[in-house]
Coordinates of C-alpha atoms in Angstrom, one line a residue:
X225 CA -134.5 -79.4 13.6
X226 CA -132.8 -82.2 11.7
X227 CA -132.9 -86.0 12.5
X228 CA -130.1 -86.9 14.9
X229 CA -128.9 -89.7 17.2
X230 CA -130.7 -89.5 20.4
X231 CA -129.3 -91.0 23.7
X232 CA -131.4 -93.0 26.1
X233 CA -131.3 -90.2 28.6
X234 CA -134.2 -88.3 27.1
X235 CA -137.2 -89.0 29.1
X236 CA -138.1 -85.8 31.0
X237 CA -141.7 -85.2 30.6
X238 CA -144.5 -83.9 32.6
X239 CA -142.4 -81.6 34.8
X240 CA -141.9 -79.1 31.9
X241 CA -145.7 -78.7 31.7
X242 CA -146.2 -78.3 35.3
X243 CA -143.4 -75.7 35.6
X244 CA -144.6 -73.9 32.6
X245 CA -148.1 -73.4 34.0
X246 CA -146.6 -72.4 37.4
X247 CA -144.6 -69.6 35.8
X248 CA -147.7 -68.4 34.0
X249 CA -149.6 -68.5 37.3
X250 CA -146.9 -66.3 38.8
X251 CA -147.4 -63.8 35.9
X252 CA -143.9 -63.9 34.4
X253 CA -144.8 -66.1 31.4
X254 CA -146.9 -65.9 28.3
X255 CA -150.3 -67.7 28.0
X256 CA -149.0 -69.6 24.9
X257 CA -146.3 -71.2 27.0
X258 CA -148.9 -72.6 29.5
X259 CA -150.4 -75.9 28.6
X260 CA -153.7 -77.7 29.5
X261 CA -151.5 -80.5 30.7
X262 CA -149.6 -78.1 32.9
X263 CA -153.0 -76.5 34.3
X264 CA -154.4 -79.9 35.2
X265 CA -151.1 -80.7 37.1
X266 CA -151.1 -77.6 38.8
X267 CA -154.6 -78.1 39.9
X268 CA -153.9 -81.5 41.2
X269 CA -150.8 -80.2 43.1
X270 CA -152.5 -77.1 44.5
X271 CA -153.9 -78.4 47.9
X272 CA -150.5 -80.1 48.7
X273 CA -148.7 -76.9 47.8
X274 CA -150.8 -74.7 49.8
X275 CA -150.5 -77.0 52.8
X276 CA -146.8 -76.9 52.5
X277 CA -146.7 -73.1 52.3
X278 CA -148.8 -72.8 55.4
X279 CA -147.5 -75.4 57.7
X280 CA -143.8 -76.1 56.5
X281 CA -142.9 -72.6 55.2
X282 CA -142.4 -73.6 51.5
X283 CA -143.5 -75.7 48.7
X284 CA -142.4 -76.8 45.0
X285 CA -143.9 -73.7 43.6
X286 CA -142.2 -71.3 46.0
X287 CA -139.0 -73.1 45.3
X288 CA -139.6 -72.7 41.6
X289 CA -139.9 -68.9 42.2
X290 CA -136.7 -68.8 44.2
X291 CA -134.7 -70.5 41.7
X292 CA -136.2 -68.6 38.8
X293 CA -135.7 -65.2 40.5
X294 CA -131.9 -66.0 41.3
X295 CA -131.0 -67.2 37.8
X296 CA -132.8 -64.2 36.2
X297 CA -131.2 -61.7 38.5
X298 CA -127.8 -63.2 38.0
X299 CA -128.3 -63.1 34.2
X300 CA -129.2 -59.5 34.2
X301 CA -126.0 -58.7 36.1
X302 CA -124.0 -60.5 33.5
X303 CA -125.8 -58.6 30.8
X304 CA -125.1 -55.3 32.7
X305 CA -121.4 -56.2 32.5
X306 CA -121.3 -57.5 28.8
X307 CA -124.2 -56.0 26.8
X308 CA -123.1 -58.3 23.9
X309 CA -123.7 -61.4 25.8
X310 CA -124.8 -64.5 24.2
X311 CA -127.0 -67.1 26.0
X312 CA -127.8 -70.8 25.5
X313 CA -130.5 -72.1 27.4
X314 CA -130.3 -76.0 27.6
X315 CA -133.5 -78.0 28.3
X316 CA -135.4 -74.9 28.0
X317 CA -138.9 -76.5 28.0
X318 CA -141.6 -74.1 28.5
X319 CA -139.6 -71.5 30.4
X320 CA -140.5 -68.0 29.6
X321 CA -136.9 -66.7 30.1
X322 CA -135.7 -66.7 26.5
X323 CA -138.9 -64.8 25.4
X324 CA -138.7 -62.3 28.3
X325 CA -134.9 -61.6 27.8
X326 CA -135.3 -61.1 24.0
X327 CA -137.9 -58.6 24.7
X328 CA -136.0 -56.6 27.4
X329 CA -132.4 -57.1 26.0
X330 CA -132.5 -56.9 22.2
X331 CA -128.7 -56.7 22.0
X332 CA -128.1 -60.1 23.4
X333 CA -128.2 -63.4 21.2
X334 CA -130.5 -65.7 23.3
X335 CA -131.0 -69.2 22.0
X336 CA -133.0 -72.1 23.5
X337 CA -132.4 -75.8 23.1
X338 CA -134.3 -79.0 23.9
X339 CA -135.1 -82.5 22.7
X340 CA -137.2 -82.8 19.2
X341 CA -140.7 -82.9 20.6
X342 CA -140.3 -80.2 23.2
X343 CA -138.4 -78.0 20.8
X344 CA -141.1 -78.2 18.3
X345 CA -143.6 -77.4 20.8
X346 CA -141.8 -74.5 22.1
X347 CA -141.0 -73.2 18.7
X348 CA -144.6 -73.3 17.5
X349 CA -145.5 -71.3 20.5
X350 CA -142.7 -68.7 20.1
X351 CA -143.4 -68.1 16.5
X352 CA -147.1 -67.4 17.3
X353 CA -145.8 -64.8 20.0
X354 CA -143.2 -63.3 17.7
X355 CA -142.7 -64.6 14.1
X356 CA -139.0 -63.3 14.3
X357 CA -138.2 -65.6 17.3
X358 CA -135.1 -67.6 16.4
X359 CA -135.6 -71.3 15.9
X360 CA -135.2 -73.5 18.9
X361 CA -132.2 -75.7 18.6
X362 CA -132.7 -79.5 19.0
X363 CA -129.9 -81.7 20.1
X364 CA -129.3 -84.5 22.6
X365 CA -126.9 -83.2 25.5
X366 CA -125.3 -86.6 25.6
X367 CA -124.3 -87.0 22.0
X368 CA -121.7 -85.3 19.9
X369 CA -124.5 -83.2 18.4
X370 CA -124.2 -81.0 21.5
X371 CA -121.2 -79.3 20.1
X372 CA -123.3 -78.0 17.2
X373 CA -125.4 -75.8 19.6
X374 CA -122.1 -73.9 20.5
X375 CA -121.2 -73.5 16.9
X376 CA -124.2 -71.0 16.3
X377 CA -122.5 -68.4 18.7
X378 CA -119.6 -66.0 18.2
X379 CA -116.5 -67.1 20.1
X380 CA -115.5 -63.4 20.4
X381 CA -118.3 -62.6 22.6
X382 CA -119.1 -64.0 26.1
X383 CA -121.4 -66.8 26.4
X384 CA -123.7 -68.1 29.4
X385 CA -125.1 -71.5 29.3
X386 CA -128.2 -71.7 31.6
X387 CA -130.3 -74.5 32.8
X388 CA -133.1 -74.8 35.3
X389 CA -134.8 -78.0 36.7
X390 CA -132.3 -80.2 34.8
X391 CA -129.2 -81.5 36.4
X392 CA -130.7 -83.6 39.2
X393 CA -132.3 -85.9 36.6
X394 CA -128.9 -87.4 35.9
X395 CA -126.7 -89.7 38.0
X396 CA -123.4 -88.1 38.9
X397 CA -121.4 -89.8 36.0
X398 CA -123.9 -88.2 33.4
X399 CA -123.9 -85.0 35.3
X400 CA -120.1 -84.9 35.2
X401 CA -120.2 -85.5 31.4
X402 CA -122.7 -82.9 30.9
X403 CA -120.6 -80.2 32.7
X404 CA -117.3 -81.3 31.2
X405 CA -119.0 -80.8 27.6
X406 CA -120.1 -77.4 28.6
X407 CA -116.7 -76.5 29.7
X408 CA -114.9 -78.1 26.8
X409 CA -117.3 -76.7 24.1
X410 CA -117.2 -73.3 25.8
X411 CA -113.5 -72.9 26.4
X412 CA -112.7 -70.8 23.3
X413 CA -115.3 -68.1 24.1
X414 CA -114.2 -64.7 25.5
X415 CA -115.7 -65.9 28.7
X416 CA -118.1 -68.6 29.8
X417 CA -120.5 -68.9 32.6
X418 CA -122.7 -71.9 33.5
X419 CA -125.7 -70.9 35.6
X420 CA -128.0 -73.7 37.0
X421 CA -130.2 -74.6 40.1
X422 CA -129.4 -77.7 41.9
X423 CA -131.3 -79.5 44.5
X424 CA -129.2 -80.7 47.5
X425 CA -130.3 -83.6 49.8
X426 CA -133.1 -82.2 51.9
X427 CA -131.3 -83.0 55.1
X428 CA -132.5 -80.1 57.2
X429 CA -136.1 -80.0 55.9
X430 CA -139.0 -80.9 58.2
X431 CA -140.3 -83.2 55.6
X432 CA -137.0 -84.8 54.5
X433 CA -138.4 -88.2 54.3
X434 CA -141.4 -87.2 52.4
X435 CA -139.2 -85.3 49.9
X436 CA -137.0 -88.3 49.6
X437 CA -140.0 -90.6 48.9
X438 CA -141.4 -88.0 46.5
X439 CA -138.1 -88.1 44.5
X440 CA -138.4 -91.9 44.1
X441 CA -141.7 -91.4 42.5
X442 CA -140.4 -88.7 40.4
X443 CA -137.6 -90.8 39.2
X444 CA -140.1 -93.6 38.0
X445 CA -142.7 -91.3 36.4
X446 CA -140.1 -89.3 34.5
X447 CA -138.0 -92.4 33.6
X448 CA -134.8 -90.7 34.8
X449 CA -132.1 -91.0 37.4
X450 CA -133.5 -88.4 39.4
X451 CA -131.6 -88.0 42.7
X452 CA -129.9 -85.6 45.2
X453 CA -126.0 -85.6 44.9
X454 CA -124.7 -83.2 47.5
X455 CA -125.2 -82.3 51.1
X456 CA -122.7 -79.4 51.7
X457 CA -121.8 -76.4 49.2
X458 CA -118.2 -77.5 49.2
X459 CA -119.1 -80.8 47.6
X460 CA -121.1 -79.3 44.7
X461 CA -118.3 -76.9 44.2
X462 CA -115.5 -79.4 44.1
X463 CA -117.5 -81.6 41.7
X464 CA -118.1 -78.7 39.2
X465 CA -114.4 -77.7 39.4
X466 CA -113.2 -81.3 38.8
X467 CA -115.5 -81.1 35.6
X468 CA -113.5 -78.1 34.3
X469 CA -114.7 -74.8 35.7
X470 CA -112.3 -72.7 37.4
X471 CA -114.6 -70.6 39.7
X472 CA -117.8 -72.0 41.2
X473 CA -120.1 -70.1 43.6
X474 CA -123.0 -72.0 45.4
X475 CA -125.7 -69.5 46.4
X476 CA -128.4 -70.6 48.9
X477 CA -131.7 -68.7 49.0
X478 CA -131.6 -68.0 52.8
X479 CA -128.3 -65.9 52.2
X480 CA -129.6 -64.5 49.0
X481 CA -133.0 -63.3 50.0
X482 CA -132.6 -62.6 53.7
X483 CA -131.0 -59.3 55.0
X484 CA -129.7 -60.3 58.5
X485 CA -127.4 -63.3 57.5
X486 CA -124.2 -62.7 59.7
X487 CA -125.0 -65.8 61.9
X488 CA -125.2 -68.2 58.9
X489 CA -122.4 -70.1 57.5
X490 CA -122.4 -70.2 53.7
X491 CA -120.4 -73.4 53.8
X492 CA -123.3 -75.2 55.6
X493 CA -126.4 -76.6 54.1
X494 CA -128.9 -74.0 55.5
X495 CA -132.1 -76.0 54.7
X496 CA -133.2 -74.6 51.4
X497 CA -134.6 -77.0 48.9
X498 CA -132.7 -75.5 46.0
X499 CA -129.3 -73.8 45.4
X500 CA -128.1 -71.7 42.5
X501 CA -124.7 -72.4 40.9
X502 CA -122.7 -69.8 39.1
X503 CA -119.6 -71.4 37.5
X504 CA -117.1 -69.5 35.5
X505 CA -114.4 -70.5 33.2

């Protein structure tokens, strides 16, 4: 993890600790990927989360489970199609995904990437779990160094770039830049997918106003441009296609997890707090 130029868009902080601990609580992570800071944050949030699950029908932690499940299941499908798949998880934080997939799919090449401090923290934990874990890559997504992350992979094999809990932290210009970079640096691979979650505007949620106000607080606390950019699936699809991806699917949890969905319009915002994006080049 060498010294490099760092952009000003690098202050995503406590959320990685919180989500890391929630995944551990769900039984899908390793104890070494759960921090004391994450435990404290989870304890503070627990009463609010429980209230939301009881009276509103969902909470941040249920949303985390939905997005993580959808991304994991889609990645498993892509591995089944291409056993020689390569994966680059950007802003990997304390996610257990790389550790879990390397254990269960040893034929794939799975690398993780984050900013220097988090990359060092993650690598220390992974090396204690498995001394043969690959080094965590450390580059800033908004500098030319991002291209170096793609250079560690074989262009003759398909590549999946995956992110979780990331893209709402950027304004639309930066988000466009990020997706354009992924499409550009990945264009020479045998195939390229970008899998990510995305938080749409909570226009159909009972607590829309509360969520909006909470997002403003998160914006300040994380020193980021956290925002909701899209209301309808078509808006997100068009935006990502304009950034360079030819095929873009927007998957909403209500359609994904429910069996009787014939009366639901996939082109309408169905009220979920999070969507999954599957973009292909």
